[in-house]
Short mmCIF file of C-alpha atoms and ligand atoms in Angstrom, two decimals:
data_model
loop_
_atom_site.label_atom_id
_atom_site.label_comp_id
_atom_site.label_asym_id
_atom_site.label_seq_id
_atom_site.Cartn_x
_atom_site.Cartn_y
_atom_site.Cartn_z
CA MET A 1193 176.11 51.49 137.63
CA PHE A 1194 173.74 54.06 135.78
CA SER A 1195 170.29 53.41 134.61
CA ARG A 1196 170.75 55.01 131.39
CA LYS A 1197 168.01 57.39 130.03
CA LEU A 1198 169.96 59.94 127.91
CA ILE A 1199 172.32 57.35 125.96
CA ASP A 1200 171.44 54.04 124.85
CA GLU A 1201 173.58 50.55 124.98
CA SER A 1202 175.12 51.62 121.45
CA GLY A 1203 176.14 54.83 122.44
CA ILE A 1204 173.27 56.85 120.83
CA ARG A 1205 171.95 59.89 122.64
CA ALA A 1206 168.34 60.90 123.15
CA ASP A 1207 168.57 63.25 120.02
CA GLY A 1208 170.04 60.61 117.88
CA ARG A 1209 173.69 62.02 118.07
CA ARG A 1210 176.87 59.91 118.69
CA LEU A 1211 178.87 60.57 121.78
CA ASP A 1212 181.38 62.87 120.08
CA GLU A 1213 179.02 64.43 117.78
CA LEU A 1214 178.05 68.39 117.71
CA ARG A 1215 174.36 69.39 117.31
CA PRO A 1216 173.63 70.82 113.66
CA ILE A 1217 174.85 74.19 113.56
CA LYS A 1218 173.63 77.19 111.44
CA LEU A 1219 175.38 80.32 111.10
CA GLU A 1220 174.33 83.52 109.51
CA ILE A 1221 176.65 86.76 109.56
CA GLY A 1222 175.34 90.44 109.18
CA VAL A 1223 171.80 89.75 110.28
CA LEU A 1224 171.23 93.08 111.82
CA SER A 1225 171.28 96.48 109.84
CA ASN A 1226 171.67 98.66 112.94
CA ALA A 1227 174.78 97.04 114.57
CA ASP A 1228 178.23 97.54 113.08
CA GLY A 1229 178.61 93.78 113.13
CA SER A 1230 176.25 90.73 114.04
CA ALA A 1231 175.69 87.24 113.71
CA TYR A 1232 173.14 84.40 114.43
CA ILE A 1233 173.84 80.86 115.42
CA GLU A 1234 171.61 78.07 115.65
CA GLN A 1235 172.96 74.85 117.70
CA GLY A 1236 170.44 72.19 118.05
CA LYS A 1237 167.57 74.06 119.56
CA SER A 1238 169.94 76.90 121.14
CA LYS A 1239 169.27 80.23 119.24
CA VAL A 1240 171.46 83.32 119.91
CA ILE A 1241 172.28 86.45 118.35
CA ALA A 1242 175.27 88.68 118.84
CA ALA A 1243 175.58 92.34 117.84
CA VAL A 1244 178.78 94.44 117.97
CA TYR A 1245 179.02 98.37 118.21
CA GLY A 1246 182.35 100.12 117.62
CA PRO A 1247 185.17 100.85 117.96
CA ARG A 1248 183.38 104.10 119.12
CA GLU A 1249 183.95 106.96 121.50
CA LEU A 1250 183.63 105.63 125.20
CA HIS A 1251 181.10 107.43 127.60
CA PRO A 1252 181.82 108.48 130.16
CA LYS A 1253 185.08 109.62 128.90
CA HIS A 1254 187.07 109.25 132.07
CA LEU A 1255 186.65 105.47 131.87
CA SER A 1256 188.55 105.28 128.60
CA LEU A 1257 191.98 103.49 128.36
CA PRO A 1258 194.75 105.64 126.90
CA ASP A 1259 196.38 102.80 125.25
CA ARG A 1260 193.52 100.33 124.03
CA ALA A 1261 189.90 99.93 123.44
CA MET A 1262 187.58 98.88 126.47
CA LEU A 1263 185.69 95.81 125.56
CA ARG A 1264 182.23 95.38 126.95
CA CYS A 1265 180.07 92.44 126.73
CA ARG A 1266 176.45 91.67 127.96
CA TYR A 1267 175.26 88.25 127.90
CA HIS A 1268 171.37 88.19 128.36
CA MET A 1269 168.56 85.67 128.08
CA ALA A 1270 165.38 86.88 126.80
CA PRO A 1271 162.42 86.29 128.88
CA PHE A 1272 160.87 83.75 126.37
CA SER A 1273 164.09 81.92 126.07
CA VAL A 1274 163.46 79.25 128.60
CA GLU A 1275 160.56 77.17 129.61
CA GLN A 1276 159.94 79.22 132.69
CA ARG A 1277 159.52 82.95 131.80
CA LYS A 1278 162.77 84.49 132.97
CA SER A 1279 162.74 87.90 134.38
CA PRO A 1280 164.21 90.43 132.04
CA ALA A 1281 166.51 91.97 134.71
CA PRO A 1282 170.31 90.71 134.77
CA SER A 1283 170.67 87.72 137.08
CA ARG A 1284 173.95 86.80 138.82
CA ARG A 1285 174.60 84.20 136.34
CA GLU A 1286 174.15 86.55 133.47
CA MET A 1287 176.47 88.91 135.14
CA GLU A 1288 179.19 86.18 135.55
CA LEU A 1289 178.64 84.93 132.09
CA SER A 1290 178.84 88.48 130.74
CA LYS A 1291 182.58 88.62 132.43
CA VAL A 1292 183.64 85.18 131.11
CA VAL A 1293 182.34 86.03 127.72
CA ARG A 1294 184.46 89.06 127.52
CA GLU A 1295 187.34 87.36 128.91
CA ALA A 1296 186.73 84.61 126.26
CA LEU A 1297 186.91 87.33 123.40
CA GLU A 1298 189.41 89.89 124.76
CA PRO A 1299 192.71 87.98 123.84
CA SER A 1300 191.44 87.73 120.27
CA ILE A 1301 191.11 91.51 119.40
CA PHE A 1302 193.95 93.94 118.66
CA LEU A 1303 192.40 96.39 121.47
CA GLU A 1304 195.61 98.38 121.17
CA TYR A 1305 194.50 99.89 117.61
CA TYR A 1306 191.75 101.72 119.02
CA PRO A 1307 192.86 103.59 122.19
CA ARG A 1308 190.20 105.70 124.13
CA THR A 1309 187.07 103.79 122.51
CA SER A 1310 184.76 100.98 123.53
CA ILE A 1311 183.90 97.98 121.51
CA ASP A 1312 180.41 96.67 122.79
CA VAL A 1313 179.18 93.15 122.25
CA PHE A 1314 175.70 92.19 122.99
CA ILE A 1315 174.61 88.48 122.93
CA GLU A 1316 171.02 87.68 123.25
CA VAL A 1317 169.82 84.21 123.82
CA LEU A 1318 166.55 83.72 121.96
CA GLU A 1319 166.06 80.12 122.92
CA ALA A 1320 168.08 78.22 125.23
CA ASP A 1321 168.87 74.35 125.18
CA GLY A 1322 172.33 74.38 126.78
CA GLY A 1323 175.53 75.83 125.54
CA THR A 1324 174.22 79.17 125.29
CA ARG A 1325 177.51 80.97 126.63
CA CYS A 1326 179.65 79.03 124.00
CA ALA A 1327 177.26 79.50 121.09
CA GLY A 1328 177.18 83.43 122.27
CA ILE A 1329 181.16 83.46 122.05
CA THR A 1330 181.06 81.51 118.60
CA ALA A 1331 178.39 84.03 117.30
CA ALA A 1332 179.99 87.08 118.93
CA SER A 1333 183.57 86.28 117.05
CA LEU A 1334 181.89 86.37 113.93
CA ALA A 1335 180.04 89.59 114.70
CA LEU A 1336 183.53 91.29 115.66
CA ALA A 1337 184.68 90.12 112.29
CA ASP A 1338 181.70 91.33 110.50
CA ALA A 1339 182.17 94.63 112.21
CA GLY A 1340 185.61 94.76 110.55
CA ILE A 1341 187.66 94.74 113.67
CA PRO A 1342 190.92 93.09 113.62
CA THR A 1343 191.42 89.95 115.47
CA ARG A 1344 194.24 87.42 115.92
CA ASP A 1345 191.88 84.40 115.24
CA LEU A 1346 188.37 83.41 115.51
CA VAL A 1347 187.16 82.41 118.78
CA SER A 1348 185.20 78.88 118.90
CA ALA A 1349 183.53 77.70 121.75
CA CYS A 1350 181.92 74.31 122.63
CA ALA A 1351 181.35 72.37 125.86
CA ALA A 1352 182.13 68.75 126.71
CA GLY A 1353 181.21 66.66 129.88
CA LYS A 1354 180.38 63.41 131.54
CA VAL A 1355 176.95 62.24 131.23
CA GLU A 1356 175.75 58.79 132.76
CA GLY A 1357 179.26 57.85 133.07
CA LEU A 1358 180.18 58.54 129.31
CA PHE A 1359 182.23 61.43 127.67
CA VAL A 1360 179.78 63.78 125.47
CA LEU A 1361 180.28 66.63 123.25
CA ASP A 1362 177.96 69.63 123.10
CA LEU A 1363 175.61 68.84 125.85
CA THR A 1364 171.90 69.87 125.70
CA ASP A 1365 170.11 71.13 128.57
CA ALA A 1366 168.66 67.84 129.67
CA GLU A 1367 172.34 66.43 129.47
CA ASP A 1368 173.83 69.29 131.24
CA LYS A 1369 171.13 68.83 134.00
CA ALA A 1370 171.77 65.05 134.24
CA SER A 1371 175.63 65.56 133.96
CA GLU A 1372 178.30 64.59 136.34
CA ALA A 1373 180.61 67.36 134.76
CA ASP A 1374 180.25 69.94 132.10
CA VAL A 1375 183.30 71.79 130.75
CA PRO A 1376 182.77 74.70 128.39
CA LEU A 1377 185.77 75.60 126.47
CA ALA A 1378 186.77 78.37 123.98
CA ILE A 1379 189.88 78.23 121.75
CA MET A 1380 191.56 80.41 119.27
CA PRO A 1381 192.54 77.22 117.08
CA ASN A 1382 195.25 78.93 114.90
CA LEU A 1383 197.05 80.21 118.09
CA GLY A 1384 196.49 77.21 119.94
CA SER A 1385 195.46 79.06 122.90
CA ILE A 1386 192.48 78.62 125.22
CA THR A 1387 190.51 81.69 126.22
CA LEU A 1388 187.76 79.98 128.40
CA LEU A 1389 187.81 77.06 130.59
CA GLN A 1390 185.05 76.48 133.17
CA MET A 1391 184.11 73.42 135.16
CA ASP A 1392 181.05 72.33 136.78
CA GLY A 1393 181.27 69.10 138.60
CA MET A 1394 183.60 66.59 139.71
CA LEU A 1395 186.23 64.64 137.40
CA THR A 1396 189.46 62.80 137.87
CA LEU A 1397 192.32 64.34 136.04
CA ASP A 1398 192.25 61.76 133.40
CA GLU A 1399 188.66 62.41 132.82
CA PHE A 1400 189.38 66.00 132.70
CA GLN A 1401 192.03 65.79 130.15
CA SER A 1402 189.97 63.51 127.85
CA ILE A 1403 187.02 66.03 128.07
CA VAL A 1404 188.97 68.87 127.21
CA GLU A 1405 190.34 66.87 124.13
CA LEU A 1406 186.80 66.28 123.09
CA ALA A 1407 185.69 69.81 123.59
CA VAL A 1408 188.91 71.08 121.58
CA LYS A 1409 187.79 68.65 118.71
CA GLY A 1410 184.41 70.41 118.96
CA CYS A 1411 185.73 73.68 118.83
CA LYS A 1412 188.09 73.07 115.75
CA GLN A 1413 185.04 71.72 113.81
CA ILE A 1414 183.15 74.90 114.88
CA HIS A 1415 186.04 76.87 113.70
CA SER A 1416 185.69 75.29 110.18
CA ILE A 1417 181.86 76.14 110.13
CA GLN A 1418 182.60 79.90 111.15
CA ARG A 1419 185.09 80.10 108.30
CA GLU A 1420 182.66 78.50 105.80
CA ALA A 1421 180.00 81.34 107.22
CA LEU A 1422 182.29 84.12 106.64
CA LYS A 1423 183.16 82.86 103.14
CA ALA A 1424 179.64 82.39 102.17
CA LYS A 1425 179.07 86.27 103.15
CA TYR A 1426 182.29 87.87 102.10
CA VAL A 1427 183.33 85.95 99.05
CA ALA A 1428 179.75 86.42 97.74
CA VAL A 1429 180.02 90.21 98.52
CA LYS A 1430 183.38 90.31 96.61
CA GLU A 1431 182.18 88.69 93.73
CA VAL A 1432 179.03 91.31 93.42
CA VAL A 1433 181.70 93.89 93.75
CA GLU A 1434 183.92 92.51 91.21
CA GLU A 1435 181.19 92.20 88.57
N1 LIG B 204 168.62 77.63 131.90
C1 LIG B 204 167.28 77.77 132.16
N2 LIG B 204 166.79 78.91 132.83
C2 LIG B 204 167.75 79.93 133.35
C3 LIG B 204 169.48 79.44 132.94
C4 LIG B 204 169.51 78.45 132.43
O1 LIG B 204 166.31 77.11 131.94
O2 LIG B 204 167.75 80.87 134.00
C5 LIG B 204 168.80 76.47 131.13
C6 LIG B 204 169.03 76.76 129.51
O3 LIG B 204 168.49 75.92 128.65
C7 LIG B 204 170.59 76.61 129.43
C8 LIG B 204 171.01 75.62 130.35
O4 LIG B 204 169.89 75.75 131.45
O5 LIG B 204 170.99 76.65 128.23
C9 LIG B 204 172.27 75.46 130.88
O6 LIG B 204 172.63 76.63 131.68
P1 LIG B 204 174.20 76.89 132.02
O7 LIG B 204 173.94 77.86 133.06
O8 LIG B 204 174.95 75.54 132.09
O9 LIG B 204 174.72 77.52 130.66
P2 LIG B 204 174.92 77.35 129.31
O10 LIG B 204 175.36 75.78 129.13
O11 LIG B 204 173.60 77.63 128.38
O12 LIG B 204 176.12 78.21 128.88
#
């Protein structure tokens, strides 16, 4: 049996959350004036900003695609985002995450509307306490909407995992490090499709299914918080314009 350090007997986690509870989420849209679209997310102690440029002419031109826009993503952690200063040079992990973030966002965008252009997404992790790839995807999807880029649905992302033998939603860094498994997931809730599914660790098939269900539940909650954040910005703007 486990000697539990992160979850007490009544199923309450070190930060006071229930097993199936998300960390507090704060979302803000349009935080950068120099990008075409932007969004900021705080999910517990993780803080991430996303900026979008485009659609814009792609350079070098020979890379441009004749039938659609090229989506390019960069996931990067600031040197001060983690306890041990991180080198600003892109690590293997950041290169991998840039790829999975691109693949998570790509199916949501009508890339075919903008042939020969590029859409560039920059995700900068300002403070990391677990779940930064998912927070980055959630923020980037809002930044795309803020840039006025037509999408099929918002992409909402969240991880779930197994910690000290129990299934938990939205792992912190400490939970991630102690976990038996961790499953980051991104979905387009209105379309019922999964755009990111990774797994670190070992699970039985039944455990995997339960954890995916838990992560889907978390993503759906994040989806409604994203919608509220969009409304908070754009309904307010519409009211000012109509006055
Ligand atoms: N982390 C770190 N240094 C690194 C990379 C990660 O301290 O160079 C921490 C950070 O808090 C991060 C957590 O480990 O959020 C989990 O990292 P993982 O690779 O699982 O990605 P994430 O859960 O952030 O998407």
